[in-house]
mmCIF file of N, CA and C in Angstrom:
data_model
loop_
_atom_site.group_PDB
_atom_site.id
_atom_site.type_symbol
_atom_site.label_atom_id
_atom_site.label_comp_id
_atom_site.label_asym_id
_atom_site.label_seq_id
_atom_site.Cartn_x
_atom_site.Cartn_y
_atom_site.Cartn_z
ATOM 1 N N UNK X 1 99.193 70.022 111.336
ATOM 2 C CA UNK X 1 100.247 69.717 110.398
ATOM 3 C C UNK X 1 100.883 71.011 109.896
ATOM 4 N N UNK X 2 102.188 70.772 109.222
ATOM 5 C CA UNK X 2 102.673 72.078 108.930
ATOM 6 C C UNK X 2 103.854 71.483 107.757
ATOM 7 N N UNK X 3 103.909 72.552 106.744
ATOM 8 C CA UNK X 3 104.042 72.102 105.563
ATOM 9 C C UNK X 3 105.658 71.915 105.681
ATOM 10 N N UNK X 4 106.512 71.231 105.387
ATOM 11 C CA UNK X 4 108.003 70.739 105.579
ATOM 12 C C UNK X 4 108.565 70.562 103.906
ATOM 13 N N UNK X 5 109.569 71.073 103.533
ATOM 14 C CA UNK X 5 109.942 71.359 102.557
ATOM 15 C C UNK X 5 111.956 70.715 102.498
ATOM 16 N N UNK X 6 111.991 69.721 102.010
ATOM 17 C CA UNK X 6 114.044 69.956 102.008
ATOM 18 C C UNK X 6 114.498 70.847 100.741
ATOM 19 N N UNK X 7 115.739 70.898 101.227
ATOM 20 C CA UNK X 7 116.429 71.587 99.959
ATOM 21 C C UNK X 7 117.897 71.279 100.297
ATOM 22 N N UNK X 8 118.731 71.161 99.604
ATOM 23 C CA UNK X 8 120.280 71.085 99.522
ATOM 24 C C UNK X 8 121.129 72.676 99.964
ATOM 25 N N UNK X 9 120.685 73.401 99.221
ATOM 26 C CA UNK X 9 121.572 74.910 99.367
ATOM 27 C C UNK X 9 121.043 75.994 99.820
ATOM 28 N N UNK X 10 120.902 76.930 100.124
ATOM 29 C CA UNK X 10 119.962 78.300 100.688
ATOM 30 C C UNK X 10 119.958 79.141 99.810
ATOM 31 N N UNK X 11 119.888 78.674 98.337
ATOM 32 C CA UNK X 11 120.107 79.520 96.948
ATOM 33 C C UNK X 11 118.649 78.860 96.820
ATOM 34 N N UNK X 12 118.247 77.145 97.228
ATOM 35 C CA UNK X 12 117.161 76.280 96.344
ATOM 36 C C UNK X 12 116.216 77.394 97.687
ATOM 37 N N UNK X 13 116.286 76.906 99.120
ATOM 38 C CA UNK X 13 115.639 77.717 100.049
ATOM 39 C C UNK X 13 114.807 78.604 99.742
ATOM 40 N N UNK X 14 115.721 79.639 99.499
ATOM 41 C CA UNK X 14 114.943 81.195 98.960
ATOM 42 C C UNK X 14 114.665 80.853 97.740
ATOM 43 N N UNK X 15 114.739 80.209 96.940
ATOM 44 C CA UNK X 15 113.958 80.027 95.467
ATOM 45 C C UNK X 15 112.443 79.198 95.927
ATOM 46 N N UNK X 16 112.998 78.391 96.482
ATOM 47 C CA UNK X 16 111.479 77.577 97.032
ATOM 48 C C UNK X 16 110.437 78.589 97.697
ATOM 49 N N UNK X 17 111.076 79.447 98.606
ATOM 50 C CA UNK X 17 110.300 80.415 99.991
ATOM 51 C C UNK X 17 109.449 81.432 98.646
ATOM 52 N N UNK X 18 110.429 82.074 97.441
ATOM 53 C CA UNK X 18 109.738 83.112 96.774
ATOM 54 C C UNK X 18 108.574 82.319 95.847
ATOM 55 N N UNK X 19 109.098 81.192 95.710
ATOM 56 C CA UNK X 19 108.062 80.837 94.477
ATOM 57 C C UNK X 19 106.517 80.605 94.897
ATOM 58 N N UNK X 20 105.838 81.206 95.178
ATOM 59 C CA UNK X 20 104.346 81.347 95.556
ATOM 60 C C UNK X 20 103.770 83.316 95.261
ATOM 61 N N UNK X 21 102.396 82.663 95.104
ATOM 62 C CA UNK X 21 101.659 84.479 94.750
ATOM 63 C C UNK X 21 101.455 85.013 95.946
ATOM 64 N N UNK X 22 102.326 84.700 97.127
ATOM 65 C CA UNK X 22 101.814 85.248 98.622
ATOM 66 C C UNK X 22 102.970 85.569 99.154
ATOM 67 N N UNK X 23 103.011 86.150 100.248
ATOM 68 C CA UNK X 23 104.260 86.902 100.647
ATOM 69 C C UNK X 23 104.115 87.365 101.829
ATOM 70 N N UNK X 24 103.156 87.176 103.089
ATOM 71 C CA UNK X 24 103.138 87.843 104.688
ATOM 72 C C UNK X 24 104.064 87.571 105.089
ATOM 73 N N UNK X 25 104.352 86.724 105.342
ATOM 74 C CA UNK X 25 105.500 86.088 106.744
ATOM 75 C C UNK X 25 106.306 85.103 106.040
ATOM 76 N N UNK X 26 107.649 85.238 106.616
ATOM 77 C CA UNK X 26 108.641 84.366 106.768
ATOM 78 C C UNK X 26 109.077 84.158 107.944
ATOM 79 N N UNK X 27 110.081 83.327 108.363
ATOM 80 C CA UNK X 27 110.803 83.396 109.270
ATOM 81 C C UNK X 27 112.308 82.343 108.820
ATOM 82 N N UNK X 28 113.067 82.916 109.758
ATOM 83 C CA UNK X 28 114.499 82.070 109.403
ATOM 84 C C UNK X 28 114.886 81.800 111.023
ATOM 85 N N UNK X 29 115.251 80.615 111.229
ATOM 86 C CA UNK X 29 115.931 80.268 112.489
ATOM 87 C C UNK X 29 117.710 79.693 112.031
ATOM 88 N N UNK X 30 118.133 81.221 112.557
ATOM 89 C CA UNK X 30 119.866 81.009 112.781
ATOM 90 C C UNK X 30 119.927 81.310 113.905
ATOM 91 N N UNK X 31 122.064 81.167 114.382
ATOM 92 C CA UNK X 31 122.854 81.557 115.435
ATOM 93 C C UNK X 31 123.519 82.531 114.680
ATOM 94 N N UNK X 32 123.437 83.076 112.962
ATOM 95 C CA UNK X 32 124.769 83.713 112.410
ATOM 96 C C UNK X 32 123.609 85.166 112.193
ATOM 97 N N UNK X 33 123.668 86.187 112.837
ATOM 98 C CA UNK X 33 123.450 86.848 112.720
ATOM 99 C C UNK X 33 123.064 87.631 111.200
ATOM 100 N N UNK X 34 125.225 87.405 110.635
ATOM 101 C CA UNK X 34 125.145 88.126 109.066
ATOM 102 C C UNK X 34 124.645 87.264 108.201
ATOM 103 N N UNK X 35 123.923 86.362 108.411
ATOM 104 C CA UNK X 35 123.636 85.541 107.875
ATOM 105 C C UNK X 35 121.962 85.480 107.089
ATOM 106 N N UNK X 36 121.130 85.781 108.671
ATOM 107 C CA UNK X 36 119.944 86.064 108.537
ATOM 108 C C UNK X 36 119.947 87.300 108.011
ATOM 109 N N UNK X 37 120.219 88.377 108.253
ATOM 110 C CA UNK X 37 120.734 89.663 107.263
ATOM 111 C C UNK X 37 120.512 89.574 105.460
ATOM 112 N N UNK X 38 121.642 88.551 104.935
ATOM 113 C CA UNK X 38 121.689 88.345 104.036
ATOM 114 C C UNK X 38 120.154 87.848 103.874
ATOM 115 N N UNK X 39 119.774 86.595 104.434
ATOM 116 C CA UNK X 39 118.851 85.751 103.823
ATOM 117 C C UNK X 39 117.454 86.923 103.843
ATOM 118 N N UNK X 40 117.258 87.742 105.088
ATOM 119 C CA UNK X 40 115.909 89.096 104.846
ATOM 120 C C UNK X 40 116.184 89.773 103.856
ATOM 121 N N UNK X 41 117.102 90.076 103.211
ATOM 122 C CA UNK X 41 117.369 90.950 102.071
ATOM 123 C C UNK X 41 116.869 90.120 100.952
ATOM 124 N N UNK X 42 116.937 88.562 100.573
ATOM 125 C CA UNK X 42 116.515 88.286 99.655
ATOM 126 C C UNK X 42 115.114 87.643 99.283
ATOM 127 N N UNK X 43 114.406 87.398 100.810
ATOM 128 C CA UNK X 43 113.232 86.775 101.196
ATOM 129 C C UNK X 43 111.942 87.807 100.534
ATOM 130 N N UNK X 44 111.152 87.411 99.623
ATOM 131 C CA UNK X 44 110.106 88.803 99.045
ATOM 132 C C UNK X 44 108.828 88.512 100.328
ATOM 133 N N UNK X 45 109.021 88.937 101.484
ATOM 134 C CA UNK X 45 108.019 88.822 102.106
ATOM 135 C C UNK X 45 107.791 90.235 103.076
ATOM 136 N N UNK X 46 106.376 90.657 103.449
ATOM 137 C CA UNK X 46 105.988 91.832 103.874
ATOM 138 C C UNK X 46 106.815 91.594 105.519
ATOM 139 N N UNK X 47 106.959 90.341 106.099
ATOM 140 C CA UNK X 47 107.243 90.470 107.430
ATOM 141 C C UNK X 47 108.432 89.085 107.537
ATOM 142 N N UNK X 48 109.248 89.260 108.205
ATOM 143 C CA UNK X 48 109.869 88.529 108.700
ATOM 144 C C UNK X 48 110.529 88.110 109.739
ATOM 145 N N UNK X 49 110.235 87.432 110.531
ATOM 146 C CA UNK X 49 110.510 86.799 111.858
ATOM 147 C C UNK X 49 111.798 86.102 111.862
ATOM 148 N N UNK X 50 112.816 86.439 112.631
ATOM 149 C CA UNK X 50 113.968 85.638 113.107
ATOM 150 C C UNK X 50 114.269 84.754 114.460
ATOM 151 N N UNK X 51 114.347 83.981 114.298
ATOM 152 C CA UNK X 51 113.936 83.117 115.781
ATOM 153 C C UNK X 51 112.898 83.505 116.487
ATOM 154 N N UNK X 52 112.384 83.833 116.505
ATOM 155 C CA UNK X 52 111.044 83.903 116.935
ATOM 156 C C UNK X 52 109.755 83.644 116.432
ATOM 157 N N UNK X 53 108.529 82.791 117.388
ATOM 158 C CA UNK X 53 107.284 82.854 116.702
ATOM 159 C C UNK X 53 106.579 83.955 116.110
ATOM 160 N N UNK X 54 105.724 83.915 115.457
ATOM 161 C CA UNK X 54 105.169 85.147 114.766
ATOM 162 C C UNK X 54 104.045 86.142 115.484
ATOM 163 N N UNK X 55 104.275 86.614 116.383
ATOM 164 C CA UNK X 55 103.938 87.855 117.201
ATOM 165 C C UNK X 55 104.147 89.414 116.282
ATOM 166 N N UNK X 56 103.394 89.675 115.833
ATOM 167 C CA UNK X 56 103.956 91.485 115.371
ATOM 168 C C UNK X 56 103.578 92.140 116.541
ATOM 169 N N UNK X 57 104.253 93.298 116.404
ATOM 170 C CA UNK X 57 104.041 94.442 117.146
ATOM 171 C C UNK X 57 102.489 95.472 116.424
ATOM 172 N N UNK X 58 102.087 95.831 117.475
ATOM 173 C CA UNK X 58 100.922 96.642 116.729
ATOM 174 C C UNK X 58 101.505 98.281 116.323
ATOM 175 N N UNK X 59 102.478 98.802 117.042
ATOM 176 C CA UNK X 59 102.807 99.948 116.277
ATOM 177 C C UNK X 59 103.249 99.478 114.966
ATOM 178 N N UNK X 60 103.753 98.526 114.745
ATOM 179 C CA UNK X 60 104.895 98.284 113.496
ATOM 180 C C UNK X 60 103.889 98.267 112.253
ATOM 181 N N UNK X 61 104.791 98.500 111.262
ATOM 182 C CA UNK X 61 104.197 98.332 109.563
ATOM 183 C C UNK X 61 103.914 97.013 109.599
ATOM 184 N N UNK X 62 102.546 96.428 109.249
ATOM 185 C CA UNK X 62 102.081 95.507 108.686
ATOM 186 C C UNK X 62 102.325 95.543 107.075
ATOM 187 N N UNK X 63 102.671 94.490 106.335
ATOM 188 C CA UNK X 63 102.323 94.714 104.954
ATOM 189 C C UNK X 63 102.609 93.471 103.930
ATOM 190 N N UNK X 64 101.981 92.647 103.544
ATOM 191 C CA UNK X 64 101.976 91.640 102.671
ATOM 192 C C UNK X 64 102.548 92.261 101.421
ATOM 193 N N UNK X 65 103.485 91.016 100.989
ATOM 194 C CA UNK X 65 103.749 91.270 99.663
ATOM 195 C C UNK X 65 102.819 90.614 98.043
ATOM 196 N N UNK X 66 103.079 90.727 97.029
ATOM 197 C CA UNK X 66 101.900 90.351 96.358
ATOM 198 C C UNK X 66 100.577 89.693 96.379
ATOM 199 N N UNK X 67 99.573 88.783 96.852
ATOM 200 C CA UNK X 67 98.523 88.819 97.339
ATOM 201 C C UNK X 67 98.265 88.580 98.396
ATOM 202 N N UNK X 68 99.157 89.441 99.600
ATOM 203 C CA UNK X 68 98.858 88.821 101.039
ATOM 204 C C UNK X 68 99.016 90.519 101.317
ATOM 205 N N UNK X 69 98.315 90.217 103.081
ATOM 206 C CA UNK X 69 97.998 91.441 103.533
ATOM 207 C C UNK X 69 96.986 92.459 103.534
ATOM 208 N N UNK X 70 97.106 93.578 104.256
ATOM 209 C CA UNK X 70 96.241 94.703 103.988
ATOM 210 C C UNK X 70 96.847 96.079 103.503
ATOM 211 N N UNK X 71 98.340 95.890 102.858
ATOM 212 C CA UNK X 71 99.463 96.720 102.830
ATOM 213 C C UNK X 71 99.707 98.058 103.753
ATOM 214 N N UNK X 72 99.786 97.444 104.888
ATOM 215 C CA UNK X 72 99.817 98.857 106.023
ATOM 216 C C UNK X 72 99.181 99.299 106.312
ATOM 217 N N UNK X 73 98.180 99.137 105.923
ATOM 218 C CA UNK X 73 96.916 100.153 106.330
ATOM 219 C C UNK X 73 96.687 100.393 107.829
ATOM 220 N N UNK X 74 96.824 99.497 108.783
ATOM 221 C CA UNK X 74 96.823 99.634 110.276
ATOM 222 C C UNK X 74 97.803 100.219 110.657
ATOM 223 N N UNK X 75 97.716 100.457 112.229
ATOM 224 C CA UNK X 75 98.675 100.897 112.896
ATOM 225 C C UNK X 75 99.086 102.510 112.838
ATOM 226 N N UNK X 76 99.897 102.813 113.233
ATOM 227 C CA UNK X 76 100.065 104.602 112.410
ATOM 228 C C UNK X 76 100.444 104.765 111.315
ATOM 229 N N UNK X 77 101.003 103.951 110.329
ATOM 230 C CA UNK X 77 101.258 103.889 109.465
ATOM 231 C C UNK X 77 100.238 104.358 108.233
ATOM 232 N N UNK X 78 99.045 103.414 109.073
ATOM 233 C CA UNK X 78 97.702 103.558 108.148
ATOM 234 C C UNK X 78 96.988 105.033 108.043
ATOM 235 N N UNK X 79 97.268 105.151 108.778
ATOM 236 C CA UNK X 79 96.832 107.256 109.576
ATOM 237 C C UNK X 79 97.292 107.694 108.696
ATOM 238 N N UNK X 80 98.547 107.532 108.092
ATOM 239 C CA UNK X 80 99.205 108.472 107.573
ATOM 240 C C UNK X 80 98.833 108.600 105.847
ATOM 241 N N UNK X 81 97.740 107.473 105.270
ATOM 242 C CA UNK X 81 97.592 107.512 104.048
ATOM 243 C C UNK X 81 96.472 108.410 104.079
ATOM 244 N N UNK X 82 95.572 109.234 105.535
ATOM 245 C CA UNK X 82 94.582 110.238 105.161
ATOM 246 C C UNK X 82 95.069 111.811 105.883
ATOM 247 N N UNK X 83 96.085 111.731 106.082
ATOM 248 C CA UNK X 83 96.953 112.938 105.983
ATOM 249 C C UNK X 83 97.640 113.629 105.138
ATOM 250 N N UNK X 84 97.541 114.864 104.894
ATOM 251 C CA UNK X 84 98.019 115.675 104.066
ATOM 252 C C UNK X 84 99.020 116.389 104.765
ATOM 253 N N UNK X 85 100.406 116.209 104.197
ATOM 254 C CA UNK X 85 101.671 116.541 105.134
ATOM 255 C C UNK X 85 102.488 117.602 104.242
ATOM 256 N N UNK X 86 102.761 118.596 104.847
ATOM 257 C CA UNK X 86 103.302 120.100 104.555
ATOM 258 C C UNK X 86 104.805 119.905 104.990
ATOM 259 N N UNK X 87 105.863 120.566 104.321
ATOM 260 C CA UNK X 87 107.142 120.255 104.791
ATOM 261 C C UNK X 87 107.532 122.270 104.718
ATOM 262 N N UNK X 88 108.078 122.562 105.808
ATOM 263 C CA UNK X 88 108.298 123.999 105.595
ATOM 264 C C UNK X 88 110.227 124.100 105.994
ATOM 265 N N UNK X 89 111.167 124.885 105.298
ATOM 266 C CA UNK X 89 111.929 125.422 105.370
ATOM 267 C C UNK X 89 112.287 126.719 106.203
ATOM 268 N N UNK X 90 112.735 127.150 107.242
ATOM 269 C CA UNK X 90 112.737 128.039 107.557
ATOM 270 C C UNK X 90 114.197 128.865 108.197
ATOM 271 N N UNK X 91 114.804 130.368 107.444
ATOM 272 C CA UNK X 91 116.042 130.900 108.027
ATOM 273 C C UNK X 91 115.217 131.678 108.695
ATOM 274 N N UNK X 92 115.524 131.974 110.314
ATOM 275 C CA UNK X 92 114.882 133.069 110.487
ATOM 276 C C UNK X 92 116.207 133.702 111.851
ATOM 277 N N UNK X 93 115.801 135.359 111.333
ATOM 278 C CA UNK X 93 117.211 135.995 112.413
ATOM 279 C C UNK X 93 117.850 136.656 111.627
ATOM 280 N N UNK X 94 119.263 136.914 111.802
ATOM 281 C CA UNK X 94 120.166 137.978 111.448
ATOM 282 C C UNK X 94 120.653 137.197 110.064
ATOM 283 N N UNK X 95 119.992 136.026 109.601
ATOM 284 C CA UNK X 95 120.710 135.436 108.435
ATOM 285 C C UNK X 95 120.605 135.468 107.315
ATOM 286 N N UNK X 96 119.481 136.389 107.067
ATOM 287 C CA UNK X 96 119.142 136.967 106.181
ATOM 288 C C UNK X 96 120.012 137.926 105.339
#
């Protein structure tokens, strides 16, 4: 079974989709491109799928939003919270 929800407008939609303490996955099935655009910008979820089933990529950022997830921690992403990263500036030559 799988949970089925109506709504009248895509204002009630995304009010219905945010109202929960969890946040991994969404998905939206359109043909309007600027459409789904709009609707990921307002969706509070760590991942979101557009026509497609829910497959992630393993390089990609994993990350749940309020009690979902492992917030990135995998992948390279996750590497990067036990790295200590140096940023250097450098003129070097006649520009001195």
């Amino acid at each position: 079974m799988i949970p089925v929800a109506t709504f009248d407008t895509l204002d009630e939609a995304i009010t219905l989709a945010n109202d929960c303490e969890y946040g991994l996955t969404s998905s939206i099935y359109t043909q309007n491109l600027n459409l789904a655009m709009k609707l990921i910008s307002r969706l509070k979820f760590g991942e979101t799928y557009v026509n497609r089933e829910n497959f992630e990529a393993m390089q990609g950022y994993h990350a749940g939003w309020r009690k979902s997830g492992i917030g990135g921690a995998d992948g390279k992403h996750g590497l990067a919270e036990y790295l200590q990263t140096q940023v250097v500036y450098l003129q070097f030559g006649d520009a001195l």
